[in-house]
CSV table of C-alpha atoms in Angstrom, one decimal:
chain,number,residue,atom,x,y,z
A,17,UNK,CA,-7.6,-161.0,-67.9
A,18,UNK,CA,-10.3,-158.2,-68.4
A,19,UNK,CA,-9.6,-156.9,-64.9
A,20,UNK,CA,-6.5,-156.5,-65.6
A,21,UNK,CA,-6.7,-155.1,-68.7
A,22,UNK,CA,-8.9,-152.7,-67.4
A,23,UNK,CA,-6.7,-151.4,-64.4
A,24,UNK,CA,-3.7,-151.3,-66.6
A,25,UNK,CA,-5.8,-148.8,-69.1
A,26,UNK,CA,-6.6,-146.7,-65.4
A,27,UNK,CA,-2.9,-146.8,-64.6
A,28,UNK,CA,-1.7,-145.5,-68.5
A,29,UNK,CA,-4.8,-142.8,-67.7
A,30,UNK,CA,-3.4,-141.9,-64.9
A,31,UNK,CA,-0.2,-141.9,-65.2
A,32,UNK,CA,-1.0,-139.3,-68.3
A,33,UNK,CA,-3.3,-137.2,-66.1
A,34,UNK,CA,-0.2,-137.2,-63.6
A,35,UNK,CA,2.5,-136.0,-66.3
A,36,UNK,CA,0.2,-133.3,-67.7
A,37,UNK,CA,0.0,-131.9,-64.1
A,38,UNK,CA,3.5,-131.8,-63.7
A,39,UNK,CA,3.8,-130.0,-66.7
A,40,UNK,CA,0.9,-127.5,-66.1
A,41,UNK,CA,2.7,-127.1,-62.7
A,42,UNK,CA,6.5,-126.2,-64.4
A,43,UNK,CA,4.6,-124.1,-67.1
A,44,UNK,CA,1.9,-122.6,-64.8
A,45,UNK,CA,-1.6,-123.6,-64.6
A,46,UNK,CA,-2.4,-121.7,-67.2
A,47,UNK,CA,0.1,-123.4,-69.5
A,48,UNK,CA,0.8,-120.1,-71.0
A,49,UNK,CA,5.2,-119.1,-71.4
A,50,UNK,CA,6.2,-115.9,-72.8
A,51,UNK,CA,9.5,-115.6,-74.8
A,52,UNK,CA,11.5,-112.6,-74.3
A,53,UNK,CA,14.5,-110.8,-76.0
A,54,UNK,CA,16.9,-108.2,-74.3
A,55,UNK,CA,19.6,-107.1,-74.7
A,56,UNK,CA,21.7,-108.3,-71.6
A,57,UNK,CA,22.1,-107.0,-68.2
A,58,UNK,CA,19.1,-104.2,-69.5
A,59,UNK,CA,16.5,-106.2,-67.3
A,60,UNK,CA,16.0,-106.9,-63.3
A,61,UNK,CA,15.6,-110.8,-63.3
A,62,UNK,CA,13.6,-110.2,-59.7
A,63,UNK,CA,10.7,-108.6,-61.6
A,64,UNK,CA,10.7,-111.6,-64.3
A,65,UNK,CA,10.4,-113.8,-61.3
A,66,UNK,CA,7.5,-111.4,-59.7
A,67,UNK,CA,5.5,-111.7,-62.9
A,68,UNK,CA,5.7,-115.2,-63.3
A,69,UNK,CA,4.1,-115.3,-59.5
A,70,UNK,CA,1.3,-113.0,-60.3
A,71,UNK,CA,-0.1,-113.9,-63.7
A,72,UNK,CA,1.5,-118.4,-62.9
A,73,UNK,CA,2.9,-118.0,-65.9
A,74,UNK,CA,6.5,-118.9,-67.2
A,75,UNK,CA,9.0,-116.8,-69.0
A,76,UNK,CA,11.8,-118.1,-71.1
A,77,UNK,CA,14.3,-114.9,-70.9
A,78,UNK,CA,16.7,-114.7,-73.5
A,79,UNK,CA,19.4,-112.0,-74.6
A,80,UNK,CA,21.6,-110.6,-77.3
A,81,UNK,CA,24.5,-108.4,-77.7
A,82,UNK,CA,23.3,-105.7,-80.3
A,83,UNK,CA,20.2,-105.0,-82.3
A,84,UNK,CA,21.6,-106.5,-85.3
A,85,UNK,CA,21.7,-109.8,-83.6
A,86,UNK,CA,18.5,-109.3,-82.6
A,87,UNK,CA,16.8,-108.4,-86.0
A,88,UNK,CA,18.6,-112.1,-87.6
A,89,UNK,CA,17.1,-113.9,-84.7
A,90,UNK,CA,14.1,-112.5,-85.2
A,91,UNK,CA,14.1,-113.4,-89.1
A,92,UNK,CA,14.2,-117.3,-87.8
A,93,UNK,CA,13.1,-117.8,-84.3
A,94,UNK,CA,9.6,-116.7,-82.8
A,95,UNK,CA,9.7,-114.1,-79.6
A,96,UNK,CA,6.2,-112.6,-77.7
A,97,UNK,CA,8.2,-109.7,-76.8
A,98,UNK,CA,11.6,-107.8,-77.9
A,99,UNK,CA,13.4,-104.8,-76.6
A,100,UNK,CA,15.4,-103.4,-79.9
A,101,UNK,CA,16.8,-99.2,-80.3
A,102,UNK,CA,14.9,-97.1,-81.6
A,103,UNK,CA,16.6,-97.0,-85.3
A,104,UNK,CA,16.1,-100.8,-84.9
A,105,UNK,CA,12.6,-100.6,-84.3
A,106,UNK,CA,11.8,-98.6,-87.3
A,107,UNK,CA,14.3,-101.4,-89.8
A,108,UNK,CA,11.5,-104.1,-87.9
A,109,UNK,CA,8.9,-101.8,-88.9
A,110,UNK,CA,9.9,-101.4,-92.4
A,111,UNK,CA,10.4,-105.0,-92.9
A,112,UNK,CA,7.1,-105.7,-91.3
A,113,UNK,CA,8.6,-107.8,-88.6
A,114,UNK,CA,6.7,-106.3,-85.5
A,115,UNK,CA,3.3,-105.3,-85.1
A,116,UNK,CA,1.6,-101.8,-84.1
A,117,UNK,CA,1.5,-101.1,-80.7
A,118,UNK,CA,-2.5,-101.1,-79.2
A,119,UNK,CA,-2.2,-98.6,-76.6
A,120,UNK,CA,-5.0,-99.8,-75.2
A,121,UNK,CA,-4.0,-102.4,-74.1
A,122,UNK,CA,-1.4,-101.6,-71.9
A,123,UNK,CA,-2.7,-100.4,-68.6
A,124,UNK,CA,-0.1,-98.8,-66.6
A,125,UNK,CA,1.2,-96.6,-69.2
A,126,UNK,CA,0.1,-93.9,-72.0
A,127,UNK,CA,1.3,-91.2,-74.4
A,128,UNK,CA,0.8,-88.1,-72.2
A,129,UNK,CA,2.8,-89.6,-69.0
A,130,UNK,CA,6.0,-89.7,-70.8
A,131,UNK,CA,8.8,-87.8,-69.6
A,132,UNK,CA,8.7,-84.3,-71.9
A,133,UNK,CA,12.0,-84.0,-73.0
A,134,UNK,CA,11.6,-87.9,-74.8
A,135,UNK,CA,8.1,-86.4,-75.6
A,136,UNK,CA,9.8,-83.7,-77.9
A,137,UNK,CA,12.2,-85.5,-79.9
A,138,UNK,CA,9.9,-88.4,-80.4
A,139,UNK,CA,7.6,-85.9,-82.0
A,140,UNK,CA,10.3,-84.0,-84.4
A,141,UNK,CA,11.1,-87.7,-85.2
A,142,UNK,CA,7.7,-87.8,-85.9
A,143,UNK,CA,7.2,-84.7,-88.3
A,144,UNK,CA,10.8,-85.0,-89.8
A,145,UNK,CA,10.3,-85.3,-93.9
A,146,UNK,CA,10.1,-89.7,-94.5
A,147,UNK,CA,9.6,-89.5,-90.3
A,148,UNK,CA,9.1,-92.1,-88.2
A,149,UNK,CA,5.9,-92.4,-85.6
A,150,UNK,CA,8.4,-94.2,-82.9
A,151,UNK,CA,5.1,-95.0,-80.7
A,152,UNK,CA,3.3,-96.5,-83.4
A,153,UNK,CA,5.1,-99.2,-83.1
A,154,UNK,CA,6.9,-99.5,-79.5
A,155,UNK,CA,6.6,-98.3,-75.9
A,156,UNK,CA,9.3,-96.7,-74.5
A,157,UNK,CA,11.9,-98.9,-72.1
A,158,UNK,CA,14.6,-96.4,-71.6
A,159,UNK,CA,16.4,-93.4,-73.0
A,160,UNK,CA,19.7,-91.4,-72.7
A,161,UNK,CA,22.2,-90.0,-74.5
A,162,UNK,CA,25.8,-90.2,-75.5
A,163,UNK,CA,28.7,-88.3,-73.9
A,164,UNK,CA,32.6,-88.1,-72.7
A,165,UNK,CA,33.0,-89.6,-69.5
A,166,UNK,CA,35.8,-88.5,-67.6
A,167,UNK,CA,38.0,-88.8,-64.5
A,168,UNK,CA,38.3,-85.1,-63.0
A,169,UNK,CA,41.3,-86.2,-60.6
A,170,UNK,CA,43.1,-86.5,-64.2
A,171,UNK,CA,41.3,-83.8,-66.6
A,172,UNK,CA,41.3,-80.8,-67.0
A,173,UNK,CA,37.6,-79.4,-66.3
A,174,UNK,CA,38.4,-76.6,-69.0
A,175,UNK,CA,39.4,-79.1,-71.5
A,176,UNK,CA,36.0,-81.1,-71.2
A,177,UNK,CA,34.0,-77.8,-72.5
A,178,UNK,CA,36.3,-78.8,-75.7
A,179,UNK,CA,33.9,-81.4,-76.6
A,180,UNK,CA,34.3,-84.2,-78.6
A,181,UNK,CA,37.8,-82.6,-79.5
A,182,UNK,CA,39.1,-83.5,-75.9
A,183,UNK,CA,39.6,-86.7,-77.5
A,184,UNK,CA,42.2,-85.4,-80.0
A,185,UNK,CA,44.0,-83.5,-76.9
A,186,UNK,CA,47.6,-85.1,-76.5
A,187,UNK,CA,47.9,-84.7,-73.3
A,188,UNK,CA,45.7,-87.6,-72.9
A,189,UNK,CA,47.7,-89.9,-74.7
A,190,UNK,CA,47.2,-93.5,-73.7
A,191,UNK,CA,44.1,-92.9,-71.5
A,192,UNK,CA,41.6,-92.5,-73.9
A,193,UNK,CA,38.8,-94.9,-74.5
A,194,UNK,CA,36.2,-94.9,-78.0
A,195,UNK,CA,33.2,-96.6,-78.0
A,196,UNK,CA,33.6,-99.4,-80.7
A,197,UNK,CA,30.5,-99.2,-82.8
A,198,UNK,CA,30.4,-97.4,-86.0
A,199,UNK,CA,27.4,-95.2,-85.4
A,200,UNK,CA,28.9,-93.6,-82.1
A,201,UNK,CA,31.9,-93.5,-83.2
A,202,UNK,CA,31.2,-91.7,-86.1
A,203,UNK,CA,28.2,-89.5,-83.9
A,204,UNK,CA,31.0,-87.6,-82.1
A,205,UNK,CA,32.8,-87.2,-85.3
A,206,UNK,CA,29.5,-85.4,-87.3
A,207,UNK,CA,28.7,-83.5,-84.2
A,208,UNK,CA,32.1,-82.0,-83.9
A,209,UNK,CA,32.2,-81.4,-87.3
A,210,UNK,CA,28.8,-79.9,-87.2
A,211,UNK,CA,27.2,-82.6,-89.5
A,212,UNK,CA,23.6,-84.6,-89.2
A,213,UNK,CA,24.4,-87.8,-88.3
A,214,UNK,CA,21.5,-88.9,-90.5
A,215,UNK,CA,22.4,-86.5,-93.3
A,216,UNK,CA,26.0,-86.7,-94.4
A,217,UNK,CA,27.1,-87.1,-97.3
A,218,UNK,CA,30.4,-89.1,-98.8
A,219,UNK,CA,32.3,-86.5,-98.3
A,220,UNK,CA,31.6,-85.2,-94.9
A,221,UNK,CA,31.6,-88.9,-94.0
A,222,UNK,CA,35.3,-89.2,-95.4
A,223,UNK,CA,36.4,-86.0,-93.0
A,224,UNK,CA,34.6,-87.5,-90.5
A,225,UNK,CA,36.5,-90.7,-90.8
A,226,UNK,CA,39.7,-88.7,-90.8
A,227,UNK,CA,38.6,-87.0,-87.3
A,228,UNK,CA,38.5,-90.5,-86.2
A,229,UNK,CA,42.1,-91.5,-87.2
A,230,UNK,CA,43.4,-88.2,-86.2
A,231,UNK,CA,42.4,-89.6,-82.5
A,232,UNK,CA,43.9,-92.7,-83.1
A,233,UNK,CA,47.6,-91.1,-84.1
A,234,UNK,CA,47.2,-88.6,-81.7
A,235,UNK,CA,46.2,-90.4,-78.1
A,236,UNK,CA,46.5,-93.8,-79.5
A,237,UNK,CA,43.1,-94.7,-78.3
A,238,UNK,CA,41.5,-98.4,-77.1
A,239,UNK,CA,38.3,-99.2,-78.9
A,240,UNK,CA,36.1,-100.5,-75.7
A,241,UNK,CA,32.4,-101.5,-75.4
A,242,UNK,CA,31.3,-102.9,-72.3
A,243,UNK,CA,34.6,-103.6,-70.7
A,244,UNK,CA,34.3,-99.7,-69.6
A,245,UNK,CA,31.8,-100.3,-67.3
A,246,UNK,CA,34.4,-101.6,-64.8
A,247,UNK,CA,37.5,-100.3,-66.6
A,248,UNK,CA,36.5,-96.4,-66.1
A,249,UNK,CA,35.6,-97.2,-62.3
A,250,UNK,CA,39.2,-98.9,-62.2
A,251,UNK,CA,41.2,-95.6,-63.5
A,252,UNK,CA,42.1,-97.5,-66.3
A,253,UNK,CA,41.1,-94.7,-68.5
A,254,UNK,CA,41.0,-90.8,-68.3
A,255,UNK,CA,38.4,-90.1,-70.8
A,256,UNK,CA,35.8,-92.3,-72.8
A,257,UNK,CA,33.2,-91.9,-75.6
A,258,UNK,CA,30.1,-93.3,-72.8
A,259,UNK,CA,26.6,-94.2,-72.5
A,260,UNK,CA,24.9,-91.9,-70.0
A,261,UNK,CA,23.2,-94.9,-68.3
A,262,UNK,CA,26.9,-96.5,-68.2
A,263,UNK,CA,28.7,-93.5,-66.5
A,264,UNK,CA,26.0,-93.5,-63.9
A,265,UNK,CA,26.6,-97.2,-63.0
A,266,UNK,CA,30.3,-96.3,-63.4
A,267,UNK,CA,29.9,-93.5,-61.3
A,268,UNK,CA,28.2,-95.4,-58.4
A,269,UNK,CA,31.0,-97.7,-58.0
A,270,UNK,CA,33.2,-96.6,-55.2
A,271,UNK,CA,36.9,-95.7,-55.9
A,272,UNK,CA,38.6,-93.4,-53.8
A,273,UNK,CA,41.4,-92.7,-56.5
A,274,UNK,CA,38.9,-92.3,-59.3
A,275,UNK,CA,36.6,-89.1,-59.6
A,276,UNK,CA,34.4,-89.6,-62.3
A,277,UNK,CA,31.9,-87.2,-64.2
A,278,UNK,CA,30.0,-87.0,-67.6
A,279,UNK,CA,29.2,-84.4,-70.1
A,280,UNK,CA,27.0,-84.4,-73.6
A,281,UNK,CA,28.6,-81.6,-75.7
A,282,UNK,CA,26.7,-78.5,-77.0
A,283,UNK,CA,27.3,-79.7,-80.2
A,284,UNK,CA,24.6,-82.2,-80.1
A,285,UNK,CA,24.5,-86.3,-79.4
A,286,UNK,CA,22.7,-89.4,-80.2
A,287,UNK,CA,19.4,-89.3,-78.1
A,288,UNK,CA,18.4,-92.5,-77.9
A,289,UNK,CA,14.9,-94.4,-76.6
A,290,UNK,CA,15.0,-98.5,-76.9
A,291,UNK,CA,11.8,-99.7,-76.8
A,292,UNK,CA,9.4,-103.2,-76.0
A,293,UNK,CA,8.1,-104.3,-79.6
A,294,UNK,CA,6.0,-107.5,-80.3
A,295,UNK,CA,7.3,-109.0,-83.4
A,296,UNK,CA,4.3,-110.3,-85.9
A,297,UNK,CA,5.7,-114.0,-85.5
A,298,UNK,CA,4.2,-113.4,-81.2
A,299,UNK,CA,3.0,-116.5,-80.2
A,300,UNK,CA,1.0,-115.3,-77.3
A,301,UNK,CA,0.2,-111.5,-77.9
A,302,UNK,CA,-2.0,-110.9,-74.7
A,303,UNK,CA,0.7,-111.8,-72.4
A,304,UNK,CA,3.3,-109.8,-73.8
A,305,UNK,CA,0.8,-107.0,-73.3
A,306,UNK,CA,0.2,-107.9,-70.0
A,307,UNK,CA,4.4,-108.0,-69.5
A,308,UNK,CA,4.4,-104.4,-70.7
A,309,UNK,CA,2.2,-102.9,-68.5
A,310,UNK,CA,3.4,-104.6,-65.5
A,311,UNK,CA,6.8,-103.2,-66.3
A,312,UNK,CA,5.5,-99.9,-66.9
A,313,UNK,CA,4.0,-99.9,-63.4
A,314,UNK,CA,5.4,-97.2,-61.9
A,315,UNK,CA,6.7,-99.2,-58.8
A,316,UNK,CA,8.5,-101.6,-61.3
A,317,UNK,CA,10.0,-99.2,-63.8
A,318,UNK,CA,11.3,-97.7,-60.7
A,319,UNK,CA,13.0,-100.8,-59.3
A,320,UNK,CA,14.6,-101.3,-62.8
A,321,UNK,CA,15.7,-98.0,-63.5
A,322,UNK,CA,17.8,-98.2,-60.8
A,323,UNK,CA,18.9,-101.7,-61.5
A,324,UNK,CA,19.9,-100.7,-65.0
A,325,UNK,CA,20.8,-97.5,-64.4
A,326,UNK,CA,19.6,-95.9,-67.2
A,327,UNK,CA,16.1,-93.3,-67.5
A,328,UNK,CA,12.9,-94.0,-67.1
A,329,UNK,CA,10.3,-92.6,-69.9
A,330,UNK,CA,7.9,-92.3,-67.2
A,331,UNK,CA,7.7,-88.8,-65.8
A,332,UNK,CA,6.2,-89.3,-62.7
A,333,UNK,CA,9.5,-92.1,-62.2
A,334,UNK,CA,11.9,-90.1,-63.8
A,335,UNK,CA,11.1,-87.3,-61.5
A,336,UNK,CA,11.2,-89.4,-58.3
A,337,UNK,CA,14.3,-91.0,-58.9
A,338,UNK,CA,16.8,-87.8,-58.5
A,339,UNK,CA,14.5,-86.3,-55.6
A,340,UNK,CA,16.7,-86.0,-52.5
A,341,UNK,CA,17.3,-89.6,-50.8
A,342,UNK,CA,16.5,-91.6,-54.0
A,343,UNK,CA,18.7,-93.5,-55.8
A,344,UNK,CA,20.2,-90.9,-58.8
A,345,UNK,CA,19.9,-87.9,-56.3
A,346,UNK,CA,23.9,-87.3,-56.8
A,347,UNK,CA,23.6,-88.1,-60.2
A,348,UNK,CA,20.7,-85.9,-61.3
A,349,UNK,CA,22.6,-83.6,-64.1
A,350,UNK,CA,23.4,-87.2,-65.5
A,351,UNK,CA,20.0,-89.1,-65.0
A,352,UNK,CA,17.8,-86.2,-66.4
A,353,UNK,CA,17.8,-86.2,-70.2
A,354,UNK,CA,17.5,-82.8,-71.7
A,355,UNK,CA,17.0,-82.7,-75.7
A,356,UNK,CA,19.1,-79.9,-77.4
A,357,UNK,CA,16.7,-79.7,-80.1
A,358,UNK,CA,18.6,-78.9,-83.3
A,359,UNK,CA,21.5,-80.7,-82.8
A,360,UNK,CA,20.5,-83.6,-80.8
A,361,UNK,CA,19.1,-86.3,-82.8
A,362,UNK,CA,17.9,-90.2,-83.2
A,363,UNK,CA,19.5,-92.4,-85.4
A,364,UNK,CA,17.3,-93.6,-88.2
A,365,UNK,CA,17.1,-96.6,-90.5
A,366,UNK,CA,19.5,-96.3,-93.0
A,367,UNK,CA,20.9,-99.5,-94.5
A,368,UNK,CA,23.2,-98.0,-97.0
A,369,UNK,CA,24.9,-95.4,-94.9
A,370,UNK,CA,24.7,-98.7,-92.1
A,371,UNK,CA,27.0,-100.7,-94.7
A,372,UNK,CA,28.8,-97.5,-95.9
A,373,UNK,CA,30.2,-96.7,-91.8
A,374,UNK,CA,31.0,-100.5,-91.3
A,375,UNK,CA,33.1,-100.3,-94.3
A,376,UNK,CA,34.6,-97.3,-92.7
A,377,UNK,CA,35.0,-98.4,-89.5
A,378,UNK,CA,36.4,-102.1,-90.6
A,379,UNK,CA,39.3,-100.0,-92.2
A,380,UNK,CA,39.9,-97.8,-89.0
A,381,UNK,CA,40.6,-100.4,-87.1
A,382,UNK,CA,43.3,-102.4,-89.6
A,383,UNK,CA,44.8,-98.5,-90.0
């Protein structure tokens, strides 16, 4: 009876020694897993895949379809590592729901490499009155700006230099697109208008609403998101309020009926920059670290800008990528990111104006 008391104690042992391998092998033999928010399609899956390899680690790779989901989810559920826009990252900031950024630890990237035109605005943002130190608290993913996208076999090229008022031109009745999101919606309107789209008050918010209907009577515009990024390609549209990330990938797919082009408007845009952040409830810090810098490497910021589509904040990148034979060579006007300092600008934190244009926006859309 001892004997087999004793080899049934060896088998439970071993049998336990055996599960905690399997596990160690799904997880890793370091055991270590590193959760991840994005927002989706914003992230090649083959470099998750290549970092899991390197560092035997696993990565549980989650996404979200805007920032404000993001900033809930981070309220109840605990993420290593979170790609929010840059007006999110400062809300997080003020709410103390991510951590500074220590720059030295991230290996592959620093300050002075960033592309100088992202450098500039991030430093007005910086010195603005109540300013906000973006790097303090995030490193750079991508950045771009808003603009029209357009279809030149069906406009005008003399009616684009119209700017944001294009969108108000009958003739395009029926093929114009707006982007459905309070804040660039109501961008294009302030620009035109020659507002801040930070500064406005009541009253040049209510013109700037009316600038919105007056679009709506006049062309009878769809309210699209990311439906455009195959719709535009299609010929559904003429004309849409775009992401200059999403008219390159609409750009790149091959039509021979549609002739598409982009352009940001003197008037000024929303220059954006989203950024990694590592919220304060992190679970395993170094690794999100270590996730950073291998995505800042230049080879792998490189293979995802052009999976994404959007610009790299690294110069040296950012530079190689329109160089003749790379990817965005016939798309450099669109993939390099010039700052019109004085009238382009970043959105910031404001959670009254925030609730003031969904308000706005809500009643647009039931006009």
């Amino acid at each position: 009876m001892e004997g087999e008391k004793r080899m049934k104690k060896i088998s439970i042992l071993l049998l336990g020694a055996l599960m905690v391998f399997i596990l160690n092998s799904c997880q890793g033999s370091s055991g270590s897993s590193l959760n991840i928010y994005n927002v989706g399609e914003y992230l090649d899956l083959d470099l998750i895949d290549e970092f899991e390899k390197e560092y035997n680690v696993s990565v549980n790779y989650t996404t979200f379809d805007s920032n404000e989901t993001a900033i809930t989810k981070m309220q109840s559920d605990s993420y290593d590592l979170v790609v929010l826009s840059d007006y999110a990252v400062e809300q997080a900031s003020v709410n103390n729901m991510i951590e500074p950024i220590d720059w030295s630890r991230v290996d592959s990237f620093n300050q002075n490499i960033i592309v100088d035109s992202l450098k500039g605005i991030l430093a007005d943002l910086k010195e603005e009155e109540n300013g906000f130190d973006f790097l303090s608290y995030s490193v750079p993913y991508f950045f771009g700006k808003v603009g029209i996208c357009y279809d030149k076999n069906k406009v005008d090229e003399e009616d684009v230099l119209d700017g944001y008022e294009i969108l108000h031109n009958k003739k395009y009745e029926g093929q114009v697109a707006y982007y459905d999101s309070s804040r660039d919606g109501f961008m294009a309107a302030y620009k035109e208008l020659g507002y801040s789209m930070n500064l406005s008050s009541l009253e040049e918010t209510e013109e700037a609403f009316n600038w919105i209907k007056q679009i709506r009577k006049t062309v009878n515009c769809a309210f699209k998101t990311d439906e455009l990024l195959s719709e535009m390609p299609d010929g559904k549209y003429a004309i849409s309020l775009m992401y200059s990330g999403d008219a390159i990938y609409s750009m790149m797919e091959e039509n021979d009926d549609v002739d598409l082009d982009f352009y940001v408007p003197e008037c000024g845009s929303n220059f954006f920059c989203d950024g990694m952040v590592i919220p304060s409830s992190a679970k395993n810090e170094d690794l999100a670290y270590k996730f950073i810098s291998f995505m800042l490497r230049p080879e792998n910021a490189k293979a995802n800008s052009i999976y994404v589509g959007y610009s790299s904040p690294i110069a040296s990148v950012y530079d190689e990528l329109v160089m003749p034979g790379e990817e965005f060579a016939d798309y450099k006007d669109y993939y390099i990111v010039n700052y019109n300092k004085g009238y382009d600008e970043i959105y910031r934190y404001n959670p009254q104006m925030t609730v003031i244009l969904n308000d706005y926006w809500i009643k647009l859309k039931l006009s």
